[in-house]
GROMACS .gro file of N, CA and C in nm:
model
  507
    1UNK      N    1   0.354  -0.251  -3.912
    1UNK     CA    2   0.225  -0.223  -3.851
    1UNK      C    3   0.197  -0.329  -3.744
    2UNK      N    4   0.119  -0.287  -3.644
    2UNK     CA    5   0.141  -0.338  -3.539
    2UNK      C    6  -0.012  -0.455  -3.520
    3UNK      N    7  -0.006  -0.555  -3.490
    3UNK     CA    8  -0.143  -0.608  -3.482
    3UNK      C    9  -0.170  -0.593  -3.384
    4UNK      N   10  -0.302  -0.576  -3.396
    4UNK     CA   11  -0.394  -0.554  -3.259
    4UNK      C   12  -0.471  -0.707  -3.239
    5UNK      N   13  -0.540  -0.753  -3.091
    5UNK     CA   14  -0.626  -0.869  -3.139
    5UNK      C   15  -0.728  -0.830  -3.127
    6UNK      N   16  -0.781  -0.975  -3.130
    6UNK     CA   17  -0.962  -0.983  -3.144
    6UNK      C   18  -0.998  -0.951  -3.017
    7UNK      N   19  -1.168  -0.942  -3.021
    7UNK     CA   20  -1.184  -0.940  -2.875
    7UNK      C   21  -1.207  -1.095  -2.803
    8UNK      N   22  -1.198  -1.194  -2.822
    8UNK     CA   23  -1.183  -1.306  -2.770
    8UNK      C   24  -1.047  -1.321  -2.730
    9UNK      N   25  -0.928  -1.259  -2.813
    9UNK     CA   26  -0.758  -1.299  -2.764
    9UNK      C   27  -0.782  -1.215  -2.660
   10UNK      N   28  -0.818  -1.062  -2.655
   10UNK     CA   29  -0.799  -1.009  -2.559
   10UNK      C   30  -0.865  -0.990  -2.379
   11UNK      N   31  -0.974  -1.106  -2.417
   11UNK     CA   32  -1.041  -1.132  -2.324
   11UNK      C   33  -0.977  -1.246  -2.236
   12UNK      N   34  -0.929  -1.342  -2.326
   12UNK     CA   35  -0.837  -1.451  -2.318
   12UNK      C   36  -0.676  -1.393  -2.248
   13UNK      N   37  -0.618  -1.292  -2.273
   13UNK     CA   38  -0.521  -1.242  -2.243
   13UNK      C   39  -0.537  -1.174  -2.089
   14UNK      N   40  -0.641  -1.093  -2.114
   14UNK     CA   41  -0.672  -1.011  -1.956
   14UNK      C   42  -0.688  -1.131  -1.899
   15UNK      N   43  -0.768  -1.204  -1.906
   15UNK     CA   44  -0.866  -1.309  -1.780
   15UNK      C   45  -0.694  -1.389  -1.729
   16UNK      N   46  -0.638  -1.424  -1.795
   16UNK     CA   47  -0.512  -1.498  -1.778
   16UNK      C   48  -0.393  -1.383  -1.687
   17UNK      N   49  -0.405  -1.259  -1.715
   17UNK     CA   50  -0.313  -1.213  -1.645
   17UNK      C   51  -0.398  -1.164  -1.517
   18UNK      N   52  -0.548  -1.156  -1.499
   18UNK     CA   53  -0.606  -1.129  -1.391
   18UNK      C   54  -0.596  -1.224  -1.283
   19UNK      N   55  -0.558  -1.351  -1.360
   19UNK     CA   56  -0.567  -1.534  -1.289
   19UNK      C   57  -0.467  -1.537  -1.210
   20UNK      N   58  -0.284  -1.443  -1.281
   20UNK     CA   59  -0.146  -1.468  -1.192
   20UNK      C   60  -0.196  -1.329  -1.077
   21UNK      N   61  -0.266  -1.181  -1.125
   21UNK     CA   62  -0.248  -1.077  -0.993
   21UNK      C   63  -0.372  -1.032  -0.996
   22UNK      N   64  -0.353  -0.973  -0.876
   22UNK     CA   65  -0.501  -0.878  -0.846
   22UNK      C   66  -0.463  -0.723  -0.966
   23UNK      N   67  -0.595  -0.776  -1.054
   23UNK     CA   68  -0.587  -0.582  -1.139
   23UNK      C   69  -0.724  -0.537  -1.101
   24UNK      N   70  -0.717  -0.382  -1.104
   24UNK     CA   71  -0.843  -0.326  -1.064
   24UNK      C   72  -0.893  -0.321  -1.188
   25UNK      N   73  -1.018  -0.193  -1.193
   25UNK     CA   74  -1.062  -0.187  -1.264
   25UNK      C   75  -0.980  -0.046  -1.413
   26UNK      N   76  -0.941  -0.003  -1.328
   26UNK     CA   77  -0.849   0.152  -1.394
   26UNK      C   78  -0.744   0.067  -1.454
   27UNK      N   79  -0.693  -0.048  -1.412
   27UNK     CA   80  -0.557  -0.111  -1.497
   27UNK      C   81  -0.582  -0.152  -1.616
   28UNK      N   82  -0.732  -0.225  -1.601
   28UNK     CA   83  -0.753  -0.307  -1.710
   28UNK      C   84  -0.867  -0.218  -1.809
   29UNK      N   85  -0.900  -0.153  -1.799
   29UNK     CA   86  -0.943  -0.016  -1.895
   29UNK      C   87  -0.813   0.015  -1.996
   30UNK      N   88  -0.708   0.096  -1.858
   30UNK     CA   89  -0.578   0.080  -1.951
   30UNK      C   90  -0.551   0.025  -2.039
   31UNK      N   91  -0.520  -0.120  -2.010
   31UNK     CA   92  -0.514  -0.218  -2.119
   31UNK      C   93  -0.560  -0.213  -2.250
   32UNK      N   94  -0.713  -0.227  -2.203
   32UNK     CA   95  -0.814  -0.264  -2.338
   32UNK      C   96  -0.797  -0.121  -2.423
   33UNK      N   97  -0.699  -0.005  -2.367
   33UNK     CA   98  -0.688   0.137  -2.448
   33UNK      C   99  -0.627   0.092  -2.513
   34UNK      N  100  -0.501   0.039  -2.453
   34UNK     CA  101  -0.324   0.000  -2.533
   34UNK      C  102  -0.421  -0.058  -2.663
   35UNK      N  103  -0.523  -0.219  -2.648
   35UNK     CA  104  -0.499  -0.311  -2.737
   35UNK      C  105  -0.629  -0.225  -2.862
   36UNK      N  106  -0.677  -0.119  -2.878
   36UNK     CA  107  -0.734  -0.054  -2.955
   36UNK      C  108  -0.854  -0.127  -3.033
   37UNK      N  109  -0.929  -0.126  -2.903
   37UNK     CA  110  -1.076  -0.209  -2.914
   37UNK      C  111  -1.166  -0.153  -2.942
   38UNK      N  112  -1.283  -0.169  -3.010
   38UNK     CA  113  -1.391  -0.059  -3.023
   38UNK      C  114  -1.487  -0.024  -2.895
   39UNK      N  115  -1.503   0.066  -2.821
   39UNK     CA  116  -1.546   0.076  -2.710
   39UNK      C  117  -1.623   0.005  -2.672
   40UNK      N  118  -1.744  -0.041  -2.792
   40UNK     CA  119  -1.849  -0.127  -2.759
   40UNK      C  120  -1.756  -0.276  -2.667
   41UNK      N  121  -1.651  -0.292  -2.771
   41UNK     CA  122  -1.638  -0.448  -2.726
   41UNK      C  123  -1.503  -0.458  -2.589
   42UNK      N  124  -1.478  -0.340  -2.571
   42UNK     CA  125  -1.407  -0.308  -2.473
   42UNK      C  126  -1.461  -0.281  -2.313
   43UNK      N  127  -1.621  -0.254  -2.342
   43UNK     CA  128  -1.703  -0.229  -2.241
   43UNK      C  129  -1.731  -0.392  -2.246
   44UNK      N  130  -1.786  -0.470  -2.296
   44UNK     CA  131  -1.841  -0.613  -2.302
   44UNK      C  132  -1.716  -0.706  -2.232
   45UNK      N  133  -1.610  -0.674  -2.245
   45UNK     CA  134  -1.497  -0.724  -2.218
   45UNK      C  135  -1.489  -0.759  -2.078
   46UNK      N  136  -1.464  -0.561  -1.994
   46UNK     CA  137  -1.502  -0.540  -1.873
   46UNK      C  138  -1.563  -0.618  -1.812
   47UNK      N  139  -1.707  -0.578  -1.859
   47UNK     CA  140  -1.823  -0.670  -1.784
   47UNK      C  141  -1.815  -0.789  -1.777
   48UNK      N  142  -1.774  -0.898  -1.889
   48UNK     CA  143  -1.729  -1.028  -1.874
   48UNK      C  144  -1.629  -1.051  -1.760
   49UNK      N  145  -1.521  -0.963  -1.716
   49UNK     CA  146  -1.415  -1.025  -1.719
   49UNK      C  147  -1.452  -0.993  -1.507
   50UNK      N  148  -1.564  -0.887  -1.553
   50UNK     CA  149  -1.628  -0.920  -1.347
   50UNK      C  150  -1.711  -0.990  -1.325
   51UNK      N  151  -1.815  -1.018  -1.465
   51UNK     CA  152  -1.864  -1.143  -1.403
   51UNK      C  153  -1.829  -1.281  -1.378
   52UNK      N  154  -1.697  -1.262  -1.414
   52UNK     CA  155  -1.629  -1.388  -1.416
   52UNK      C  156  -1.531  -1.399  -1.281
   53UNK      N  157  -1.604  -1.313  -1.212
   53UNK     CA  158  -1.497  -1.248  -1.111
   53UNK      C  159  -1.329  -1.250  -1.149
   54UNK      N  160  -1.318  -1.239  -1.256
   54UNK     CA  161  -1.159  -1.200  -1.261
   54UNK      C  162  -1.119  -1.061  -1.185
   55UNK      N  163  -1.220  -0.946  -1.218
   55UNK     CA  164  -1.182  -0.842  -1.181
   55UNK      C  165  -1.320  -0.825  -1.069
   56UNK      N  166  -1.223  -0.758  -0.970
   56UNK     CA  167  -1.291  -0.716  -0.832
   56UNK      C  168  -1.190  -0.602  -0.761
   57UNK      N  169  -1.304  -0.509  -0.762
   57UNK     CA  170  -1.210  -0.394  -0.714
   57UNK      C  171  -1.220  -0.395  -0.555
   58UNK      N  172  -1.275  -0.433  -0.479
   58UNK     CA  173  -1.294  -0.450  -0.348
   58UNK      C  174  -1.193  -0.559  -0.302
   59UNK      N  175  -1.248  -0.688  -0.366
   59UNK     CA  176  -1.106  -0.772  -0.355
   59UNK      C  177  -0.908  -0.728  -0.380
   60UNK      N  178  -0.904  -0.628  -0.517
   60UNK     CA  179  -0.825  -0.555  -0.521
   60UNK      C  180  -0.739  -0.492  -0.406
   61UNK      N  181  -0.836  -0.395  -0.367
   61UNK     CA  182  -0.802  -0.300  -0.286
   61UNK      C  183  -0.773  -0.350  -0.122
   62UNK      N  184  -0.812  -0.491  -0.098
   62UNK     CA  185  -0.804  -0.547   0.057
   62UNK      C  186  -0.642  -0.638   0.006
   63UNK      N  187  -0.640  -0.621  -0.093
   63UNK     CA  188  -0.485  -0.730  -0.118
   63UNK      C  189  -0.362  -0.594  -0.142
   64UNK      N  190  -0.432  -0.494  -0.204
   64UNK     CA  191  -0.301  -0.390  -0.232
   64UNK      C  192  -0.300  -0.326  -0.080
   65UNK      N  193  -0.349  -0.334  -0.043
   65UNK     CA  194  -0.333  -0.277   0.115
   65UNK      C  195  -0.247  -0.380   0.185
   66UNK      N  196  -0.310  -0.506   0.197
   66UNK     CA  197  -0.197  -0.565   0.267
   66UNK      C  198  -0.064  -0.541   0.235
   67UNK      N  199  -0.038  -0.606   0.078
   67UNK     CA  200   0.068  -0.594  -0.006
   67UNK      C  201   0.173  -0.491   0.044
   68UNK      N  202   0.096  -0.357   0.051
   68UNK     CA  203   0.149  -0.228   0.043
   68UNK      C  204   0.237  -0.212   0.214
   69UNK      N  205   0.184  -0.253   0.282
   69UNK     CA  206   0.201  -0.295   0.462
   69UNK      C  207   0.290  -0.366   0.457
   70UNK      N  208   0.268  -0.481   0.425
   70UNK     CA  209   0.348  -0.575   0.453
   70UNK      C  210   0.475  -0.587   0.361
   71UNK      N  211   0.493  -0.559   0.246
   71UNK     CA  212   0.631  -0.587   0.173
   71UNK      C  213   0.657  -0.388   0.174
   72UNK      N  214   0.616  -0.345   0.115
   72UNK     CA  215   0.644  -0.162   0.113
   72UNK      C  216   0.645  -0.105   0.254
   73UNK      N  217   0.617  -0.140   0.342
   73UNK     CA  218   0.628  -0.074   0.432
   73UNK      C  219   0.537   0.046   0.449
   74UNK      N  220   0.430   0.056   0.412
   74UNK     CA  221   0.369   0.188   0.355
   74UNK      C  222   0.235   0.203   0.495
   75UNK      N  223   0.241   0.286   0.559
   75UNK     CA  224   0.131   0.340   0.632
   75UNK      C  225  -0.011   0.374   0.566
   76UNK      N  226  -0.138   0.376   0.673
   76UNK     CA  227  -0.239   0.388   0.615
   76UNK      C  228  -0.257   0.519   0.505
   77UNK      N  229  -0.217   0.640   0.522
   77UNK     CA  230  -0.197   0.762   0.452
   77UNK      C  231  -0.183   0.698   0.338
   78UNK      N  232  -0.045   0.647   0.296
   78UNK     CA  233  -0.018   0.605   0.142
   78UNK      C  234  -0.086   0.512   0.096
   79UNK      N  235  -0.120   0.391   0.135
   79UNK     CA  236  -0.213   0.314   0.154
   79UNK      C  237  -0.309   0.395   0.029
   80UNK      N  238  -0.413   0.463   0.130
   80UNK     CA  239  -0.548   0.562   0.076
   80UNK      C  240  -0.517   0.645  -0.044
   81UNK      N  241  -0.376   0.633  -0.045
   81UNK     CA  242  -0.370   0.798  -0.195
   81UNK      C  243  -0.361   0.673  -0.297
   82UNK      N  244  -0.261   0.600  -0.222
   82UNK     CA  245  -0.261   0.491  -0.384
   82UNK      C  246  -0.373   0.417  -0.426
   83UNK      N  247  -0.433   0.401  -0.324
   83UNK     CA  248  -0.589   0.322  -0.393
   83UNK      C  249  -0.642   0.419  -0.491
   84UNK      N  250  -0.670   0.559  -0.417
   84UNK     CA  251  -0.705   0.606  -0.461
   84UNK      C  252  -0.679   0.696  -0.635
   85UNK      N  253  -0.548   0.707  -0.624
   85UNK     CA  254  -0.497   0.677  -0.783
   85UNK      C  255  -0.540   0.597  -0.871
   86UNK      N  256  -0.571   0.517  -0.810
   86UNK     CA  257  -0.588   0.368  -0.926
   86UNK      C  258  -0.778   0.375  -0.928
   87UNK      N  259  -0.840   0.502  -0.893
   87UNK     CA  260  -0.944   0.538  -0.884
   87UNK      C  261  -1.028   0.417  -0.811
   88UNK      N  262  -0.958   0.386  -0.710
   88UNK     CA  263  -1.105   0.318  -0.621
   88UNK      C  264  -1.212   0.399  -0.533
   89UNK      N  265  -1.328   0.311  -0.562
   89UNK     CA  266  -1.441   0.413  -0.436
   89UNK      C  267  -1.376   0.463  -0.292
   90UNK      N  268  -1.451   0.520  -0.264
   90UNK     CA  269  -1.385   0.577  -0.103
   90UNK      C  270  -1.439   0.481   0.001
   91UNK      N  271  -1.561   0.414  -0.041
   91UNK     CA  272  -1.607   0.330   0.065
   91UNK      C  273  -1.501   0.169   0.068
   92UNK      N  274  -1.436   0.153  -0.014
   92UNK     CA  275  -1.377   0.046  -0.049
   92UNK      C  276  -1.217   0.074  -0.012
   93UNK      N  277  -1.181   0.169  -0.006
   93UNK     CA  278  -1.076   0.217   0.023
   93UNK      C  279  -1.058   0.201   0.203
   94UNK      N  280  -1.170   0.276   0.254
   94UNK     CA  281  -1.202   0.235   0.352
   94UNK      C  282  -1.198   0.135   0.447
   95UNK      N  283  -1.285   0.019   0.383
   95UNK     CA  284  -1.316  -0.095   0.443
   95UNK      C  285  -1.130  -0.162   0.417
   96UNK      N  286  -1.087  -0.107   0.320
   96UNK     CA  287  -0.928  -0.194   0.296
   96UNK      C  288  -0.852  -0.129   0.414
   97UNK      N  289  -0.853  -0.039   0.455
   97UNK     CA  290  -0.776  -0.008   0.563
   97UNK      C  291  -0.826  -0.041   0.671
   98UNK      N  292  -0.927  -0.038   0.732
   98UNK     CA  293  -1.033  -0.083   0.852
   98UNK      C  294  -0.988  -0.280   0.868
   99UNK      N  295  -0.953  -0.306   0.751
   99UNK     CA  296  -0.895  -0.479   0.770
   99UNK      C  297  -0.767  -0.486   0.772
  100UNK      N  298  -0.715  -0.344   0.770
  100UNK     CA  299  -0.520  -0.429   0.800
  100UNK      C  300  -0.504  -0.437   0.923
  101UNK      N  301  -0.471  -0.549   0.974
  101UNK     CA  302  -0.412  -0.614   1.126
  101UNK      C  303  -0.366  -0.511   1.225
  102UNK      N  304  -0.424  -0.446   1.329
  102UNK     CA  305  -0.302  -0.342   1.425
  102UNK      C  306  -0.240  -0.358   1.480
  103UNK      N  307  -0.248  -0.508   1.476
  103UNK     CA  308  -0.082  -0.518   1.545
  103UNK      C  309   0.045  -0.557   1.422
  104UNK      N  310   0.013  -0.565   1.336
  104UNK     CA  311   0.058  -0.603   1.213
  104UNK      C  312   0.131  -0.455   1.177
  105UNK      N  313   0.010  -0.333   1.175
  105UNK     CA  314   0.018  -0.238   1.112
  105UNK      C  315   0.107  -0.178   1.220
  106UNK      N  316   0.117  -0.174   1.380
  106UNK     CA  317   0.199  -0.106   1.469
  106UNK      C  318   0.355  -0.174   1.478
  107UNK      N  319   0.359  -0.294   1.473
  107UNK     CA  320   0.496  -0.337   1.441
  107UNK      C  321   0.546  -0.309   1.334
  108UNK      N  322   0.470  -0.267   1.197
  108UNK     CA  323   0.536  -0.214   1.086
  108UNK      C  324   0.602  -0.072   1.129
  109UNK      N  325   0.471  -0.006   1.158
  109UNK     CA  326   0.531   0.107   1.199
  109UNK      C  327   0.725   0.126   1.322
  110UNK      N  328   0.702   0.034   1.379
  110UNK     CA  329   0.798   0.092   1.465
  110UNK      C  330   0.937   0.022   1.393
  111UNK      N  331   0.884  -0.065   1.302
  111UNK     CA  332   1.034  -0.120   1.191
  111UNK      C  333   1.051  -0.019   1.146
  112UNK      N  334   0.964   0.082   1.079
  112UNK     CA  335   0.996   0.179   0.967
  112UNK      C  336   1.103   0.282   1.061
  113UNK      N  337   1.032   0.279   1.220
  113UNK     CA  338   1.075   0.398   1.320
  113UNK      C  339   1.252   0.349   1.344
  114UNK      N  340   1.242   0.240   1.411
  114UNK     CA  341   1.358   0.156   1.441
  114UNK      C  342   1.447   0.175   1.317
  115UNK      N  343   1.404   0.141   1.180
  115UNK     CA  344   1.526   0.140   1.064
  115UNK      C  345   1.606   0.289   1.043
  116UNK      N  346   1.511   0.396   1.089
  116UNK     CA  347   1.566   0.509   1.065
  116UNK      C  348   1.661   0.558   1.191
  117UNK      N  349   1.597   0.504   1.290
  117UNK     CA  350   1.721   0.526   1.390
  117UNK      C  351   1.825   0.476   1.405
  118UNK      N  352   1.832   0.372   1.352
  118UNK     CA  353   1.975   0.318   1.322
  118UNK      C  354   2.056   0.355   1.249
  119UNK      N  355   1.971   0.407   1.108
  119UNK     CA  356   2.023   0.473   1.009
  119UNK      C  357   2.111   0.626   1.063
  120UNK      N  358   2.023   0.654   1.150
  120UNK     CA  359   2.112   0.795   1.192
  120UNK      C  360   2.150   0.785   1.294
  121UNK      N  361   2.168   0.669   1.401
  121UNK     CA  362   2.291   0.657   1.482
  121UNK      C  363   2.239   0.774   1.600
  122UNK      N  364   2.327   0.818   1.640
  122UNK     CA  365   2.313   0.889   1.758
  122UNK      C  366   2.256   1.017   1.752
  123UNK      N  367   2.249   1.043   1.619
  123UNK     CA  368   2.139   1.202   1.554
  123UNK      C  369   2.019   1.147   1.594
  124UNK      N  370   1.978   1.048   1.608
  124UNK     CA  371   1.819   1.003   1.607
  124UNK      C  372   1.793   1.067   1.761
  125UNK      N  373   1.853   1.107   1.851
  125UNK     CA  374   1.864   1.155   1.971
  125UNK      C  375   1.795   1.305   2.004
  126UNK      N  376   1.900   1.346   1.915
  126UNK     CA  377   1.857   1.505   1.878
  126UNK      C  378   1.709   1.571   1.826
  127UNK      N  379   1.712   1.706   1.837
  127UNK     CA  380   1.596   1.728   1.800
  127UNK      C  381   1.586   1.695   1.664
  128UNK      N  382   1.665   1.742   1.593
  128UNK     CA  383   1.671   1.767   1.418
  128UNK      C  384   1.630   1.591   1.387
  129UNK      N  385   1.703   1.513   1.432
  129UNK     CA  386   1.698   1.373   1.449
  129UNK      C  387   1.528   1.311   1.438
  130UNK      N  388   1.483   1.354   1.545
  130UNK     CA  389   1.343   1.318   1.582
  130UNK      C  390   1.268   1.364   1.465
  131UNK      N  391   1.296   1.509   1.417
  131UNK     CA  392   1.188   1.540   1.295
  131UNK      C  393   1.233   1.440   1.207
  132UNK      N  394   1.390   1.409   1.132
  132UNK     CA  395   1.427   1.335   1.033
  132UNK      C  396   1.325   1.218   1.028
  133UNK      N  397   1.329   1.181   1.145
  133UNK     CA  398   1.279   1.022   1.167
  133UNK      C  399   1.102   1.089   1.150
  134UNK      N  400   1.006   1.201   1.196
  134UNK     CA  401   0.864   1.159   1.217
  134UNK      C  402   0.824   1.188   1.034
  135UNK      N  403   0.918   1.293   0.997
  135UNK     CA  404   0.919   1.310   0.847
  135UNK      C  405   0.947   1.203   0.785
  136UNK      N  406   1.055   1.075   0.777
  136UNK     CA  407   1.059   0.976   0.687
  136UNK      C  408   0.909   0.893   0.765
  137UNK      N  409   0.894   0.862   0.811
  137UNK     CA  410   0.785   0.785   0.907
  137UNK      C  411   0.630   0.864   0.839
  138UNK      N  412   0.616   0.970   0.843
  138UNK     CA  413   0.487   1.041   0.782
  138UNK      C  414   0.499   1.037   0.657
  139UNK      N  415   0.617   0.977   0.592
  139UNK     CA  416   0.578   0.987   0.441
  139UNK      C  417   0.563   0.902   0.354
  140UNK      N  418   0.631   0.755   0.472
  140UNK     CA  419   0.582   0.660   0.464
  140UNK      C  420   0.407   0.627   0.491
  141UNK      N  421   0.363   0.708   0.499
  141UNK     CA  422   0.259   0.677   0.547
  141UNK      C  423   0.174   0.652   0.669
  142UNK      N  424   0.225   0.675   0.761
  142UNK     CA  425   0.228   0.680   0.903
  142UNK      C  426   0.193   0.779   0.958
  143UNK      N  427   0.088   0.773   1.074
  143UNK     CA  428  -0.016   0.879   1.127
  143UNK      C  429   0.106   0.956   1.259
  144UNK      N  430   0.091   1.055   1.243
  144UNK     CA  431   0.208   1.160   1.299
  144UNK      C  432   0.187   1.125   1.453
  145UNK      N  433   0.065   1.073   1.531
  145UNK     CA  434   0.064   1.056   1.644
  145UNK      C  435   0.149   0.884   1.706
  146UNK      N  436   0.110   0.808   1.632
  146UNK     CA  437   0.140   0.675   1.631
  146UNK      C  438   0.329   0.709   1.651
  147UNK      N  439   0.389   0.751   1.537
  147UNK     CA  440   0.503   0.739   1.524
  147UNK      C  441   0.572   0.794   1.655
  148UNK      N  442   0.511   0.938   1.713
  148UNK     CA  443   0.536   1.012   1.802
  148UNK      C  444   0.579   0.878   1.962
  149UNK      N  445   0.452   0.811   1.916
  149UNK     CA  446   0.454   0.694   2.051
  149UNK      C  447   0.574   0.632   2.025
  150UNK      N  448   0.549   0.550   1.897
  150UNK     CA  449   0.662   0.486   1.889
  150UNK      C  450   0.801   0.512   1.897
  151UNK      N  451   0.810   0.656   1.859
  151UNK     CA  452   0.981   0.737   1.853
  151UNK      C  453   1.002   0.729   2.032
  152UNK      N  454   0.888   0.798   2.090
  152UNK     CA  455   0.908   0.812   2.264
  152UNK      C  456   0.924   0.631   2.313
  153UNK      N  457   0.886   0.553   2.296
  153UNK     CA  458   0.869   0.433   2.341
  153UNK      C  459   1.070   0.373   2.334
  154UNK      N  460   1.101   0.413   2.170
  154UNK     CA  461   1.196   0.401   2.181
  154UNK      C  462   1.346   0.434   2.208
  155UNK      N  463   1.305   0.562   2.222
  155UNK     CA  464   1.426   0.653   2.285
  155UNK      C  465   1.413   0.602   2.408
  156UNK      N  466   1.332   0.602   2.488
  156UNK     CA  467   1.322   0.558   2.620
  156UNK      C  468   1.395   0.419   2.708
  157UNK      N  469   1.327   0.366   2.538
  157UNK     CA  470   1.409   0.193   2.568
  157UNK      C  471   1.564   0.214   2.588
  158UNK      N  472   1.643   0.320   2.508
  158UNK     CA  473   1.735   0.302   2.457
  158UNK      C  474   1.801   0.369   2.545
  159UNK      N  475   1.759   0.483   2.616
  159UNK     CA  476   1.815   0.550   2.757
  159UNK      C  477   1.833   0.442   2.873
  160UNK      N  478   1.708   0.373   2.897
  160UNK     CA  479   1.724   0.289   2.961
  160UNK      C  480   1.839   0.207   2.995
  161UNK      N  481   1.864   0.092   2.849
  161UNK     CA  482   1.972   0.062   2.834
  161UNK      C  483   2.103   0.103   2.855
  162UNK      N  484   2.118   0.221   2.806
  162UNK     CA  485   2.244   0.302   2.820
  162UNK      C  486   2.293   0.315   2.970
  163UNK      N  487   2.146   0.357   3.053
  163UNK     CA  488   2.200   0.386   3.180
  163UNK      C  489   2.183   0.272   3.284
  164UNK      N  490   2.172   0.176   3.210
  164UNK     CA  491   2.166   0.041   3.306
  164UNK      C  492   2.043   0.009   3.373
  165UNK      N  493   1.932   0.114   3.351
  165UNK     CA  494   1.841   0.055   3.447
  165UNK      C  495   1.746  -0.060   3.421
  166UNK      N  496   1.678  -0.128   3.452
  166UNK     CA  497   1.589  -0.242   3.441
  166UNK      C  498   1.484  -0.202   3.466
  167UNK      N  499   1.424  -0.097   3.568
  167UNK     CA  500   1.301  -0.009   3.546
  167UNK      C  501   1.270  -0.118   3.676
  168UNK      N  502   1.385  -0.173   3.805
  168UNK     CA  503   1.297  -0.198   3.908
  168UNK      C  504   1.349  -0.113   3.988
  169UNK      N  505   1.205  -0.063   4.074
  169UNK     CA  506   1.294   0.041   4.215
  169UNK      C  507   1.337  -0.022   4.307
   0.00000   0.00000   0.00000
């Protein structure tokens, strides 16, 4: 049989793993399900553990956004579904995307654009090519117009090159 704890270990346990990452509020509900608390003291828990600002779902959601950008590679689209999974407000969801960097967020984008054209070599040329690339790029998360720039920006570069020009008349 499995022990469950008290509600002081488990307050003690959340607040400590809230201390190493950002958890929202839907994670740590989770939790307090797993550790089979009586709702009363599972709700008291909660509330302690935001007024203690351990848990902040606004704070949350401006760090999983970066997070999500910057190491995942993930466009604003995915960005918004995954917050939104993890049931954050829409206004908070919001304001987390409205603060990721655009130039941050447009150089991601054209890594994501750039990695796939390399990946397909001289198909990235072609038509079939171009969808491959706005389809991995849109599902990353990436707004279908943005990528469009970026795919044209870089085919262009790359003609360029090929045909020697420097772009002076």
């Amino acid at each position: 049989m499995k022990n469950f704890p008290t509600p002081e270990q488990a307050l003690s346990r959340l607040a400590a793993l809230c201390a190493r990452s950002e958890q929202c509020t839907a994670d740590i509900e989770k939790k307090l399900e797993k550790m089979h608390l009586l709702p009363g003291d599972a709700r008291r828990i909660m509330e302690q553990l935001k007024e203690m600002k351990f848990v902040d779902d606004e704070r949350f959601a401006r760090a999983y956004a970066h997070d999500k950008l910057e190491y995942q590679l993930w466009g604003r689209m995915k960005i918004s579904r995954g917050l939104w999974a993890k049931r954050i407000p829409r206004d908070l969801i919001d304001d987390a995307i409205a603060n990721l960097d655009p130039d941050i967020y447009r150089k991601t984008a054209a890594r994501v654009v750039a990695s796939k054209m390399r990946q397909l070599g001289d198909e990235a040329f072609t038509r079939e090519g171009r969808d491959k690339i706005l389809r991995f790029a849109m599902g990353r998360g990436f707004e279908a117009g943005l990528v469009i720039k970026i795919l044209s920006y870089l085919i262009k570069k790359r003609r360029e090159e090929m045909c020697g020009e420097d772009g002076i008349d």
